[in-house]
Amino acid sequence: MISANVSVLDGSLYFTISLLFVLASFVGYFIFLFTGNKTISKVSFGLLIVGFIIQTAAFVIRWIYAYKIGIDTPPLVDLYDSMVFFAYVLIFGFILIRIFYDFDALGFIITLVASLALAFASFSPIAPSTVEPTIPALQSYWLIYHIMTLFVSYGAFGASFGLGILYLIKIKSDDKHKNSAGNGGNNKKHGGFLSLLPPANIIEESIYKVVVFGLVFLTAGIVIGAAWADSAWGGYWSWDPKETWSLITWLTYILFVHARFTKGWGGKKMAWIAVIGFAVVIFCYLGVDLIIPGLHSYATPGSTPIL
Amino acid sequence: MTMFSKLNKFFSSIKLAIFLFISIAVFSMVGTFINQGDTESQYRTIFGPQAYHVLYWLGFLNIYDSWYFIGLAVLLIINLVTASVNIFPRTLKAVFGPYPSFNEMMDKKGPKAAYEIIESKKNTEEIKKVLNSKFGKPFIELKEELYYSKNSIFRFSPFIAHFSIIIIIIGVFLNFHYGFRSYTNIKVGEKTNISYLTKNQKPIKLPFTIRLDKYETKYYPDGIPKSYISKISIIKNHVSVATKNIEVNHPFTYDGITIYQASYGHYKPTAAKLLIVNLKNRKSKKVVYAEFGKTYNSGIDNIKFKFIPYKHPKKDEIPFFIELSNKQILKFNVLPYKKQSMPLIFAEYHNTVFLYNGVKNYYYSGVEITKNAYVSVIWVGSIILIIALFFSFFFNHVETWVKLSISKDGKKTHMEILAIPKKKFESFYKNFNKKIAEIKKDLT
Ligand code: HEM
C-alpha cells in the first residue's frame, strides 16, 4: 500500500506540496516542447520557482524541527532527506542555468527528474519522512558537508544527463536533415521542439561545463567523505561498496574529461558518457543500498544513510 | 621508430589512460559484489570449494590488495608521468615563450582556429589601442604583429592535477606499507596491549597498553543510542600517561596510533548485584556482586549468605533465593514501586534488607586501533587536486595573433586576426565574433 510521507510538523507536507508545483511545471514544459509557446514556458518557470521557494521553507521548518527535538546536526542523512535535497539542488541548478542561458528545452527533463525524486520521497515506504535521531556515527559535520557537496554534484550530473539526451536527439535530427537536404546545405528548419533547442555546439559546451562542475564537487565530496571516515571508521578508505562505487563514478567522469583528447571522440560519444555517467551515479546512490544490501556497513536501524 | 619512442608513445597515450580508468573501475566493481576479506570457511560455504579455488586464484577475494590492482595503480602513475613529461615542453613554451609567429600559426592552424580580416582607414596607433582594449595587454608587440595570450598560466593546472594524483597514490602506498588497522575488545576494568589485524586476524603487539576504565551508552528519549563512550587510559611502563573519553567520531591519537570507538557489547552475566541495607542504620549500605553458590559477608551483624537459584522455579516466582549460613532461607518479595517501572525485589532478615538490583554486566568496548601513517600526504594531495581541477576546467587558454599590413596605396590598414582556444567552446566563438563586430564598429 502506498502511504504518503507527510506531516505538517516536520515540514514534509510542504515538500509534497512543492511536488505539485514541480509536476505542474513539468506538464507545462512538456506542452511547451510540442507547441513552442513561450508563455507556457514562462508560466512553467514561475511554477518551478514557487515550488523552489516552498522547498526552501520546508527545509527551514524541518531543520528547526530537528533542532527542537534535540538533534544537533541537520537532518540530511536518510533516504528521504537526501532525495528531497537532490531535487532541490537540481532545481536550483536549472534556475541558475535558465537565468543565464535561454534554455527552456532543458526544463522538461529537469522537472521530470525532480518530480520523480520528490514523488519517490513523498510516497515510497522505504523512505519515511520522520526525523529520526541520528546514531552516533552519523553525528558529524564532516558528514553534513560530505552529503551537501555530493548532492550538488549529483544535481549537476542529473542536468548533464538531460543535456546529453537533448544533444543526442538534436544530433540525430541534424544528421537526418543533412542527409535529406542532400548537398544543398541544411537550411531546412527543424520542426516542433527541436527548433527550440540551442545549436548542438552550445549543448556540447554546456555538457562539458556542467559535468566538470559536478566533478569538482564530486572530488571534494569524496575527499570530505574520506575525512569523515578517518574520524569515524578507523581509516580514510575501507573499500566499502558505497565508497568503491563513488570511485567508479569519479573514474567515469575523469574518463569523460580525457576522452575529449582522443581522436574520434566527438560530442556524440561525450553525450553518451554523460548519460551513462548518470546511470552510474544513480547506482551509486540507490543501487548500492538496494542491490548490495547487508554489505553496506553504515546501514543501521532508524536511518538509512545515503552517501 | 626507435624502441624508446614506441614505448614512450604507448606509455604516454591517453588511450592507455582510458583503458586504465575502465580496468580500475571494473575490478573495483567486482570487489563490491564479492564480499572482501571474509574467512576461507565462509567463502567455502558461500561459493562451494571449486568456485572458491577459482576466485582465490583470480585474487577476487582480496582484490584491492591483489598484485594486478596494485599493478594498475603503478601503471597509472607511469602513464601520468610519461604523459606529463611529454607535454611539458610544449606547455612551458605556451606559457613562457618563445611564442610562435602569426605566419607559423597560419600554416598549422587546426579546426579550432577562428580567423577574420578587417580593413580600416585609421592609423596603426589607433588600431592597436582598439585591439588592446579587446584582447588585453599584448605579450609581444612588433611593428606589424601583435600577440595576445589569455589565461596562459592556467596551462599548468592539469599538470598540477596529475601531480596531485601521484602524491595521493604515493600516500596510499606509504600508508599501506607503514600503517596498520587492527581491532580488539577490552573488558571494563581490564587492559591489553594485543590487537588483531583487520585483514587477517593476526595478533600484533602495541607499543603501549590500553585500559578500559569505563564504558557507557547514552540514549535518546526513544531508546535510540545517542553516543557510545569509552574512557580509556594509555599505560606505558606501568604508568598511566593519558586518559581520554573516546566516542564514535571522536577518536584519540597517541604516539601516531589512533584509537576509535567501534562497537560494544557485554558478556553473559555471571553475578547479581545485591544492595544490602541496614534498616537501623540507613547509611550502612553495601553492594555485593553475588555469583550463584558462593558465600559472602553481608557486612551487617556478620551475617554470611549465599545466593542460590531455584532448580525448578514456579511460574511468577522470583527464580532465586538467599540462604543464610544458619541454613535459613529468605525468599524474595516483590513490591511495585510507584514511579519506576521496575518493582522493588527484596528479601528481609531482621533489620537487614537484600535488594536485588539486576545482574552485573561485563561490558566490553570494541576499539579499532589504527596507525594512519602518512595520511597527511593524502590530504595534501587531495586539496591540491580539488584546486587544480577547478583551475583546469574553468580557465580556457586563448591565444590571439594580429597581423597588420598597409595596403599598397598606403590608405588602408589590413588586419588579420587569428585566435586559437585551448578548448573548443562555442562561447569562445560567440565571444570572438562579438569582439570582431565591436572592432569593426570602432575602426570603420
Ligand atoms: C587519474 C586521475 C587523473 C586526473 C584527476 C586527471 C585530470 C586531468 C585534468 C583536470 C585535465 C584537464 C582537462 C581539461 O582541461 O578539460 C587533464 C588533462 C589531461 N590528462 Fe589527465 N587526469 C588523470 C589521469 C590521467 C592519466 C593517467 C593520463 C595519462 C595519459 C592523463 C593525461 C592527460 C592529458 C594528456 C591531458 C591533456 C593536458 C593538456 O592538454 O594540457 N591524465 N587531466
CSV table of C-alpha atoms in Angstrom, one decimal, chain A residues 32-33 38 94 97-98 100-109 162-174 186 189-207, chain B residues 426-427 430:
chain,number,residue,atom,x,y,z
A,32,PHE,CA,6.0,23.7,-24.5
A,33,LEU,CA,8.0,21.0,-26.2
A,38,LYS,CA,6.9,30.9,-24.8
A,94,PHE,CA,18.3,24.7,-13.5
A,97,ILE,CA,21.2,27.9,-16.0
A,98,ARG,CA,17.8,29.3,-17.1
A,100,PHE,CA,21.9,32.9,-17.7
A,101,TYR,CA,21.0,31.0,-20.8
A,102,ASP,CA,17.9,30.7,-22.9
A,103,PHE,CA,17.5,27.1,-22.3
A,104,ASP,CA,13.8,26.3,-21.8
A,105,ALA,CA,14.0,23.0,-23.5
A,106,LEU,CA,16.0,21.6,-20.7
A,107,GLY,CA,13.1,22.3,-18.3
A,108,PHE,CA,11.1,19.2,-19.0
A,109,ILE,CA,13.9,16.8,-18.2
A,162,GLY,CA,19.3,15.8,-19.5
A,163,LEU,CA,21.7,17.8,-21.7
A,164,GLY,CA,23.2,14.6,-23.1
A,165,ILE,CA,19.8,13.3,-24.1
A,166,LEU,CA,18.9,16.6,-25.8
A,167,TYR,CA,22.2,16.6,-27.6
A,168,LEU,CA,21.7,13.1,-28.9
A,169,ILE,CA,18.2,14.0,-30.1
A,170,LYS,CA,19.5,17.1,-31.7
A,171,ILE,CA,22.4,15.5,-33.4
A,172,LYS,CA,20.2,12.7,-34.8
A,173,SER,CA,17.8,15.1,-36.4
A,174,ASP,CA,20.6,17.3,-37.7
A,186,ASN,CA,20.7,22.2,-44.2
A,189,LYS,CA,14.0,24.3,-40.4
A,190,HIS,CA,13.6,21.6,-37.8
A,191,GLY,CA,10.0,21.0,-36.8
A,192,GLY,CA,8.5,21.2,-33.3
A,193,PHE,CA,10.6,21.4,-30.2
A,194,LEU,CA,13.9,20.7,-32.0
A,195,SER,CA,13.8,24.2,-33.3
A,196,LEU,CA,13.7,25.4,-29.7
A,197,LEU,CA,16.9,23.7,-28.8
A,198,PRO,CA,20.1,25.6,-28.9
A,199,PRO,CA,22.6,24.5,-31.6
A,200,ALA,CA,24.4,21.3,-30.9
A,201,ASN,CA,27.7,23.0,-30.2
A,202,ILE,CA,26.2,25.0,-27.4
A,203,ILE,CA,24.7,21.9,-25.8
A,204,GLU,CA,28.1,20.2,-26.1
A,205,GLU,CA,29.8,23.0,-24.3
A,206,SER,CA,27.2,23.1,-21.6
A,207,ILE,CA,27.5,19.3,-21.1
B,426,GLU,CA,31.0,27.6,-28.6
B,427,SER,CA,31.0,30.5,-26.3
B,430,LYS,CA,30.5,33.7,-30.0
